[in-house]
Tab-separated table of C-alpha atoms in Angstrom:
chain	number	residue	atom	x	y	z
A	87	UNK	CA	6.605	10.827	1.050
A	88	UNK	CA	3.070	9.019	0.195
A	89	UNK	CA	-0.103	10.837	-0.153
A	90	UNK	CA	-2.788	9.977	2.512
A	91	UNK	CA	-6.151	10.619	1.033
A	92	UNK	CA	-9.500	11.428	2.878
A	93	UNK	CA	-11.888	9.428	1.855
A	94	UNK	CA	-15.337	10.781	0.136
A	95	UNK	CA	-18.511	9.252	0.894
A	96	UNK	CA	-21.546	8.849	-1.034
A	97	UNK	CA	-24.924	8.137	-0.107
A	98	UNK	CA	-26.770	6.094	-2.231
A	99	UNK	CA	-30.574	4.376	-2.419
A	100	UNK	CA	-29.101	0.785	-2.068
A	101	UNK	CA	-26.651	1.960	0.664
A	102	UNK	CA	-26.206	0.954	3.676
A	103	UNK	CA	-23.785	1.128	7.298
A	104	UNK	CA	-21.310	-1.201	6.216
A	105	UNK	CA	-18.212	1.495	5.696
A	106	UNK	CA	-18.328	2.152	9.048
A	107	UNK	CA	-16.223	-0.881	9.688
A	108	UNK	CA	-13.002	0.939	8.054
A	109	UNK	CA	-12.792	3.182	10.740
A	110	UNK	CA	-14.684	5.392	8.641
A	111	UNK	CA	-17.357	7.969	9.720
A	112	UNK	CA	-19.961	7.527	6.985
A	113	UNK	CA	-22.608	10.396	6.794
A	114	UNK	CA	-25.792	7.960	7.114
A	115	UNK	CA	-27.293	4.791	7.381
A	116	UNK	CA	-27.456	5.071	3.273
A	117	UNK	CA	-23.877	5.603	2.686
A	118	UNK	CA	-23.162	3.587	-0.566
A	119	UNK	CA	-19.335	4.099	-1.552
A	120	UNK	CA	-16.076	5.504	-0.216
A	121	UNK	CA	-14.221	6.808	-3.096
A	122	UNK	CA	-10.618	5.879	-1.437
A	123	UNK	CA	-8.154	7.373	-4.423
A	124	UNK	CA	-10.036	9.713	-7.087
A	125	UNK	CA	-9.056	12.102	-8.817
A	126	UNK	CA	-12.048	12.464	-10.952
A	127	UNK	CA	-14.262	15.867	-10.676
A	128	UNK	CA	-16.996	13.766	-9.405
A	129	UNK	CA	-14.847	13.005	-6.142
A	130	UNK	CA	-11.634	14.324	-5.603
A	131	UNK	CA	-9.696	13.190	-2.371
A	132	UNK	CA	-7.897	15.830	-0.387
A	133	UNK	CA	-4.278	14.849	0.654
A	134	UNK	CA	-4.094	14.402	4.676
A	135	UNK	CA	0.070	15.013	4.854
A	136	UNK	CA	3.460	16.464	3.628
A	137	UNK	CA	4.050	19.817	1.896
A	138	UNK	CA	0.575	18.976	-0.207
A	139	UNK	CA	-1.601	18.535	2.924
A	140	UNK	CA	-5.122	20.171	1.686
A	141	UNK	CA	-4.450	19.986	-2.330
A	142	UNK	CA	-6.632	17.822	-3.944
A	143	UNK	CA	-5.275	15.075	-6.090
A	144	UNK	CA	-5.918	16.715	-9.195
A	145	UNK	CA	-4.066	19.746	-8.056
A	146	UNK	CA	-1.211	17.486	-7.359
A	147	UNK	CA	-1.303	15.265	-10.516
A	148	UNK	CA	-1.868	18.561	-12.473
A	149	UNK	CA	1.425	20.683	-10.580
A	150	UNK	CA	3.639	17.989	-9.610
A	151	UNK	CA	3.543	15.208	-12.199
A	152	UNK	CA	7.096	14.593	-11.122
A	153	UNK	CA	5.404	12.546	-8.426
A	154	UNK	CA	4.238	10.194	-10.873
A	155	UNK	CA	6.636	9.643	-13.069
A	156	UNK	CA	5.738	12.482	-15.268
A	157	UNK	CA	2.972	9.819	-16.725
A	158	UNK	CA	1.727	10.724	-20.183
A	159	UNK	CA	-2.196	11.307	-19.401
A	160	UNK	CA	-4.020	14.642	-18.938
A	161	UNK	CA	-6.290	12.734	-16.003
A	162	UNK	CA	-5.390	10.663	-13.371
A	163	UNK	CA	-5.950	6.960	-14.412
A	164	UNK	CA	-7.451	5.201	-11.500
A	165	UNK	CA	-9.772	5.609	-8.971
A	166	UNK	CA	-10.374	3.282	-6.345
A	167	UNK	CA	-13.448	2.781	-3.886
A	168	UNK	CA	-15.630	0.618	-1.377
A	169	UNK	CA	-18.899	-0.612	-2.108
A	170	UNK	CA	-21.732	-1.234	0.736
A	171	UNK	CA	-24.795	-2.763	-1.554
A	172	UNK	CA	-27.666	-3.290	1.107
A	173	UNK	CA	-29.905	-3.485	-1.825
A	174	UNK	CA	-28.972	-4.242	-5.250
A	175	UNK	CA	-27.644	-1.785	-7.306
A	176	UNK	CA	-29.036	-0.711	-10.568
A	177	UNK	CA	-28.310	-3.199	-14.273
A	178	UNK	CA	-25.931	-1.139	-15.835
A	179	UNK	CA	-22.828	-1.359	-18.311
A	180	UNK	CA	-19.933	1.153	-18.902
A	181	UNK	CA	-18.639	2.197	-22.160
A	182	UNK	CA	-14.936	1.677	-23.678
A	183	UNK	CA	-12.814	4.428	-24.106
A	184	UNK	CA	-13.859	5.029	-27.921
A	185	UNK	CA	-17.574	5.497	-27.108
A	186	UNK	CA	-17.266	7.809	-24.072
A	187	UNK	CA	-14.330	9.821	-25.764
A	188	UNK	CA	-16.867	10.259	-28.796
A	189	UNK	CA	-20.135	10.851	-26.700
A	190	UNK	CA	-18.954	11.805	-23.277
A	191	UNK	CA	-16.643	14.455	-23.636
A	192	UNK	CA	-13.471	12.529	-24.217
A	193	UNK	CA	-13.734	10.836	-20.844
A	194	UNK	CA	-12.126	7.599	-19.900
A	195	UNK	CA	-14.409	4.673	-20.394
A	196	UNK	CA	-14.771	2.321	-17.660
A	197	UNK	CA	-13.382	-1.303	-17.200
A	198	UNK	CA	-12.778	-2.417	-13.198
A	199	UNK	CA	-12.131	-5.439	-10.997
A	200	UNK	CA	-13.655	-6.394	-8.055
A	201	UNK	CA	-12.409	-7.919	-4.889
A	202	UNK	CA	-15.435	-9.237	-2.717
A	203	UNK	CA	-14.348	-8.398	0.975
A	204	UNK	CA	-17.764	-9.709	2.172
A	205	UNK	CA	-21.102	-10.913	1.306
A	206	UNK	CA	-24.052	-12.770	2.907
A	207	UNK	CA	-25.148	-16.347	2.405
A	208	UNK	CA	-26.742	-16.425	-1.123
A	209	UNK	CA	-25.631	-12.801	-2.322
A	210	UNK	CA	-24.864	-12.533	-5.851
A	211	UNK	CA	-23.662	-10.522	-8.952
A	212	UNK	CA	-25.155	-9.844	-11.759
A	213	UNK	CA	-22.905	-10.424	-14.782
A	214	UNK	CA	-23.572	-10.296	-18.444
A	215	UNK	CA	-27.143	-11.184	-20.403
A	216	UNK	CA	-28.481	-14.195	-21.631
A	217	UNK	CA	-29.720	-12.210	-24.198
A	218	UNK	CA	-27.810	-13.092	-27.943
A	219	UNK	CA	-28.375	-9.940	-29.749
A	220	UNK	CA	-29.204	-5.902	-28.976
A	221	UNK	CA	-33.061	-6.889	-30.498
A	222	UNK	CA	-33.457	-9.433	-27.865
A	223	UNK	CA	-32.451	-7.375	-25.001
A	224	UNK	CA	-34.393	-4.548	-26.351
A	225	UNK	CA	-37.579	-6.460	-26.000
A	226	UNK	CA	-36.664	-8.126	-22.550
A	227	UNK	CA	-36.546	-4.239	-21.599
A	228	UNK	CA	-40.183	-3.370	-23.217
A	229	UNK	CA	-41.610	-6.055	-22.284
A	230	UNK	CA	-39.903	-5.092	-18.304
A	231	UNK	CA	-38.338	-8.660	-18.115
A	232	UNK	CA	-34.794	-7.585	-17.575
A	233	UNK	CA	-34.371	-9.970	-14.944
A	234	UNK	CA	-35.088	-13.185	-17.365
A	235	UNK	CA	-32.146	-12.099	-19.150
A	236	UNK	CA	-29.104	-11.361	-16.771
A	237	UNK	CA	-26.816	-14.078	-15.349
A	238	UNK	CA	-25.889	-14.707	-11.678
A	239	UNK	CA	-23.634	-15.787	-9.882
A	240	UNK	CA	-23.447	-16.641	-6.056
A	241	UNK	CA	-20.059	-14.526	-4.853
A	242	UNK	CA	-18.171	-15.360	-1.863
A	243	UNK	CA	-15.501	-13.294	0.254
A	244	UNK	CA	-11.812	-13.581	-1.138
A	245	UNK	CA	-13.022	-13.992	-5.051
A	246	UNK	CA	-12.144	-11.401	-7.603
A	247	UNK	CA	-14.340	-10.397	-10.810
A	248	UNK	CA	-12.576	-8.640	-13.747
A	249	UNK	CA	-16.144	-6.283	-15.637
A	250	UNK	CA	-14.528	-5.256	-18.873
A	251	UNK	CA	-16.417	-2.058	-20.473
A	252	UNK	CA	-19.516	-3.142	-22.378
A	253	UNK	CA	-20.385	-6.093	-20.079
A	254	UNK	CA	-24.014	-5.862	-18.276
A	255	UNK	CA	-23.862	-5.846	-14.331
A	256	UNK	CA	-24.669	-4.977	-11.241
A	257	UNK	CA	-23.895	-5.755	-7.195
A	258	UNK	CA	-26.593	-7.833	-5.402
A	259	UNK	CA	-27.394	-7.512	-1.702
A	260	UNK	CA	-25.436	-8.225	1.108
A	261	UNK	CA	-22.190	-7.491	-0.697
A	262	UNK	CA	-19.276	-5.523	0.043
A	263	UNK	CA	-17.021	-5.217	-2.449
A	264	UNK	CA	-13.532	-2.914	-2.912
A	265	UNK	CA	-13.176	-1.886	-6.723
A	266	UNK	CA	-10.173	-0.776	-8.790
A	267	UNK	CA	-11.210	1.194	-11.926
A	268	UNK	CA	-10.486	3.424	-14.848
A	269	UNK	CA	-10.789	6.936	-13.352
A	270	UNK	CA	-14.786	7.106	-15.332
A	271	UNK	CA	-18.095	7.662	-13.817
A	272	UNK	CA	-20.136	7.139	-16.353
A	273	UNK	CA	-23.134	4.462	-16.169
A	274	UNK	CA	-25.912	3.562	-18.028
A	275	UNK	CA	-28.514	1.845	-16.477
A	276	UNK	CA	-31.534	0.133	-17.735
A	277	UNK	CA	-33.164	-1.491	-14.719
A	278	UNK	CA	-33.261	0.112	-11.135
A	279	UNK	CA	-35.775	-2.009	-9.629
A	280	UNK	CA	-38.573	0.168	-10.299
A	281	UNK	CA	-37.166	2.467	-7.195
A	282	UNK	CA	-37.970	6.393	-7.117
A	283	UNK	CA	-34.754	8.352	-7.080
A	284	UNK	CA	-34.518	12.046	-6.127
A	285	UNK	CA	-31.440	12.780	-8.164
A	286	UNK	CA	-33.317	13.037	-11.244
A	287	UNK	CA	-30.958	10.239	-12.362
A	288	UNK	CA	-33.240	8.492	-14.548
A	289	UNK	CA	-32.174	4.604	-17.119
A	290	UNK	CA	-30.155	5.646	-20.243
A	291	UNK	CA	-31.421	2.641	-21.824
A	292	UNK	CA	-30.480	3.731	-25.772
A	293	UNK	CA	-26.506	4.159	-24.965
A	294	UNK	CA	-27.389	1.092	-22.938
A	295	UNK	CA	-28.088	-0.811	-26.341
A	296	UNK	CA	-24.943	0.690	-28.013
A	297	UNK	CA	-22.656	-0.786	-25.754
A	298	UNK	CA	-23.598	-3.632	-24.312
A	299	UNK	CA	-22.036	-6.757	-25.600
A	300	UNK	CA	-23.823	-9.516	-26.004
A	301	UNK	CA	-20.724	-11.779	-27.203
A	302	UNK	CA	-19.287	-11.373	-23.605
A	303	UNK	CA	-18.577	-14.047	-21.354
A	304	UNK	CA	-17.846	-13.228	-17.426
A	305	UNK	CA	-13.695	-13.755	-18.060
A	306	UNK	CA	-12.698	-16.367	-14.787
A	307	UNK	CA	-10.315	-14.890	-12.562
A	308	UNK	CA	-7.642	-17.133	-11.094
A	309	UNK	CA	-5.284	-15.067	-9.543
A	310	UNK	CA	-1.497	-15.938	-9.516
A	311	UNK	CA	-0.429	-16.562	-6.455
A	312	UNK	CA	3.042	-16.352	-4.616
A	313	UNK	CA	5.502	-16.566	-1.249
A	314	UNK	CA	7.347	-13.246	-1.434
A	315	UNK	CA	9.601	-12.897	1.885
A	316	UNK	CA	6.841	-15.183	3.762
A	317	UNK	CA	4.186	-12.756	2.406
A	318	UNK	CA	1.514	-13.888	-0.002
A	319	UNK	CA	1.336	-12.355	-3.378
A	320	UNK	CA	-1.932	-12.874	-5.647
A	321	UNK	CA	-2.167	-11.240	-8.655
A	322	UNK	CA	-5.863	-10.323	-9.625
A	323	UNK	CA	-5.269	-8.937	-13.175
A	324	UNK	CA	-3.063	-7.435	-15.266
A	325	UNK	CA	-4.027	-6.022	-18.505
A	326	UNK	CA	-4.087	-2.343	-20.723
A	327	UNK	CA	-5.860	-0.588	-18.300
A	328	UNK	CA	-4.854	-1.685	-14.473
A	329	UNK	CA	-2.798	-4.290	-12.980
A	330	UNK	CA	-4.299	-5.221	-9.002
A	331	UNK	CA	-2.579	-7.649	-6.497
A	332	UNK	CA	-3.350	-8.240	-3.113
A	333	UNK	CA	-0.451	-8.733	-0.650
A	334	UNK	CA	-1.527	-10.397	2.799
A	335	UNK	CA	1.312	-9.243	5.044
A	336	UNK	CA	2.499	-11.001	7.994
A	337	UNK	CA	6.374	-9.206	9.589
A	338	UNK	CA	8.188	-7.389	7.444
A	339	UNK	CA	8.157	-6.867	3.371
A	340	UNK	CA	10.610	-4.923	1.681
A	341	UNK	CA	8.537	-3.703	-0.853
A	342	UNK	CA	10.086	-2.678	-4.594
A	343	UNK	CA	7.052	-0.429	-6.578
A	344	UNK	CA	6.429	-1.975	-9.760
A	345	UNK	CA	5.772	1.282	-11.699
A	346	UNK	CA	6.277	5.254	-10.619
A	347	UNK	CA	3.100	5.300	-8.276
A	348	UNK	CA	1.153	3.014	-7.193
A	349	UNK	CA	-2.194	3.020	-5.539
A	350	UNK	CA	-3.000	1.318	-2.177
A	351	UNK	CA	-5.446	0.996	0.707
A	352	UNK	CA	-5.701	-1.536	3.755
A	353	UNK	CA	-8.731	-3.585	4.180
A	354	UNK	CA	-7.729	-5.771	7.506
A	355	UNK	CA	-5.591	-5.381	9.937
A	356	UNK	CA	-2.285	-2.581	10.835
A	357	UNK	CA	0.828	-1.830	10.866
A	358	UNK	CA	3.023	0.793	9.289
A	359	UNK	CA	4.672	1.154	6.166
A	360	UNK	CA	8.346	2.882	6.621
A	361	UNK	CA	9.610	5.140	3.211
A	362	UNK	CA	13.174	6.863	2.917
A	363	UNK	CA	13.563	6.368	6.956
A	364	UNK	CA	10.026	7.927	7.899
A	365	UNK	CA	7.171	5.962	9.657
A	366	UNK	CA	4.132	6.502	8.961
A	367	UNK	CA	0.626	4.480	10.813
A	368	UNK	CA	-1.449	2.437	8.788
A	369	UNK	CA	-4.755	0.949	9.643
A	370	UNK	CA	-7.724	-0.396	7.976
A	371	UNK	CA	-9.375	2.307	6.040
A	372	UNK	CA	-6.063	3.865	4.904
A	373	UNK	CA	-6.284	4.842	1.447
A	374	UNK	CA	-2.969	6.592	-0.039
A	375	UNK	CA	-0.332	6.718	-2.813
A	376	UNK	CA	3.447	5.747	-2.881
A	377	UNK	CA	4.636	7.843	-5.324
A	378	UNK	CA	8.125	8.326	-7.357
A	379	UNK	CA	9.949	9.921	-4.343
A	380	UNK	CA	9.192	6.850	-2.765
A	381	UNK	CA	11.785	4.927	-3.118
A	382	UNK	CA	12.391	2.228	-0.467
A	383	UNK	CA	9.706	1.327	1.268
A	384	UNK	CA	8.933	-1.591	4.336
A	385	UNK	CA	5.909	-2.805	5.279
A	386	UNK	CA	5.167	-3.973	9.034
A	387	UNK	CA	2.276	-5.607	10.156
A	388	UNK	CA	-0.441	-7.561	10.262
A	389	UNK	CA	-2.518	-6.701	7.234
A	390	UNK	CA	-3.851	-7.431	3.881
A	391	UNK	CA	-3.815	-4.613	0.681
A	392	UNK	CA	-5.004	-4.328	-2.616
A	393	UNK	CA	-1.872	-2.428	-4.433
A	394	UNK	CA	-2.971	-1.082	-8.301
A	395	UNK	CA	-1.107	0.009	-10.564
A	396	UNK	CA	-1.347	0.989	-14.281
């Protein structure tokens, strides 16, 4: 049986009402991300169904690892959200695995992908520095001309951006954007628009510095794209951490998993996806997990998914 999640909202000072269009009911006018599949102690979905209807999915992934292919991991891998920028976010960069294992407690680092689902005329991204070197950047920071050292890029619905760990960034306005990640919430910033927050967040500009790097190119993304059953198929990325494809359904799909569980949410459109002979509703907004029980499963519908995977 898959795991429906509830999703977890998160209100944030460049947030805005977008999340409401997933049939979602967001807390505020402010509401930032929906953290669709998490496991991580900083947002851990509740299952909605089945025999584990009110576990979280740490509970389940710490219990029941059966589910998942007993996968070798303490933590759950992934996470996956929805992100409503009405303002910019902060600059920021995530660390690799090494550095946040050694400084942050041995978490996960954090590499992700992006998927643009919308964005205004003229929004942009923010990805890497101009900067060459971690004494160049340092000064742009003293001398507060962060901005003179970033490179944009106009983003468009439909295109995918791969933000490996140590790669500077951040999510203009006007963009909505669904992300699949290492499980990780761990940023450091070093520019927030000069905005007063009242989470006595504040920049971490130092492990900033330590990670950043300033070798990095923005890798192109050109997903690979094919007809399965009538369906369309694009691959986003596929690499050590996280493998994401969208599917843009259209009938019926007999879908084969790729791996022991994968992760999957709906952002257009419905249907209903049919496992081991039970039927079970799926709109946009759904968020949930097909697991290693799930053996046969058909899609029906109208709809497009992102479907990740380690």
């Amino acid at each position: 049986m898959p795991l429906f999640l509830k999703p977890i909202f998160f209100e944030k000072i460049w947030g805005g009402n977008k999340l409401n269009q997933f049939n979602y009911d967001i807390p505020s006018e402010q509401t930032g991300e929906c953290w669709g599949i998490s496991a991580h102690p900083n947002g851990k979905n509740m299952i909605e169904n089945g025999q584990y209807a009110g576990q979280t999915l740490d509970q389940v992934w710490n219990d029941h690892r059966e589910l998942f292919g007993d996968f070798p991991s303490k933590d759950f891998p992934l996470l996956c959200k929805i992100v409503d920028a009405r303002h910019p976010l902060s600059i920021h960069v995530h660390p690799d695995d090494s550095y946040a294992y050694e400084f942050e407690n041995g978490q996960y680092g954090k590499s992700e992908c992006w998927y643009i689902i919308d964005a205004e005329e003229d929004a942009e991204i923010i990805l890497g520095t101009s900067a060459d070197s971690k004494e160049t950047f340092e000064n742009k920071i003293k001398e507060d001309a962060v901005l003179d050292a970033v490179e944009r890029i106009k983003v468009k619905p439909g295109e995918f951006y791969f933000i490996p760990a140590g790669m500077l960034h951040s999510i203009g306005s006007g963009v909505l954007v669904y992300e699949t990640m290492q499980s990780s919430d761990i940023s450091y910033r070093v520019y927030d628009y000069e905005r007063n927050r009242t989470d006595g967040s504040s920049l971490e500009v130092s492990k900033a510095l330590d990670v950043i790097q300033f070798t990095a190119n923005a890798p192109t993304i050109v997903p690979e794209t094919t007809i399965v059953e009538n369906h369309k198929r694009s691959q986003i990325v596929s690499n050590d951490f996280f493998t994401m494809v969208k599917w843009e359904i259209s009938g019926t799909l007999n879908y084969m998993k790729p791996r022991e569980f994968c992760l999957i949410s709906v952002l257009e459109g419905r249907g209903q996806v049919i496992t081991d002979g039970e039927i079970f509703k799926l709109e946009k907004g759904s968020n949930f997990i097909l697991t290693s029980e799930d053996l046969d499963s058909v899609f029906e519908g109208e709809f497009t998914l992102i479907i990740s995977y380690i």
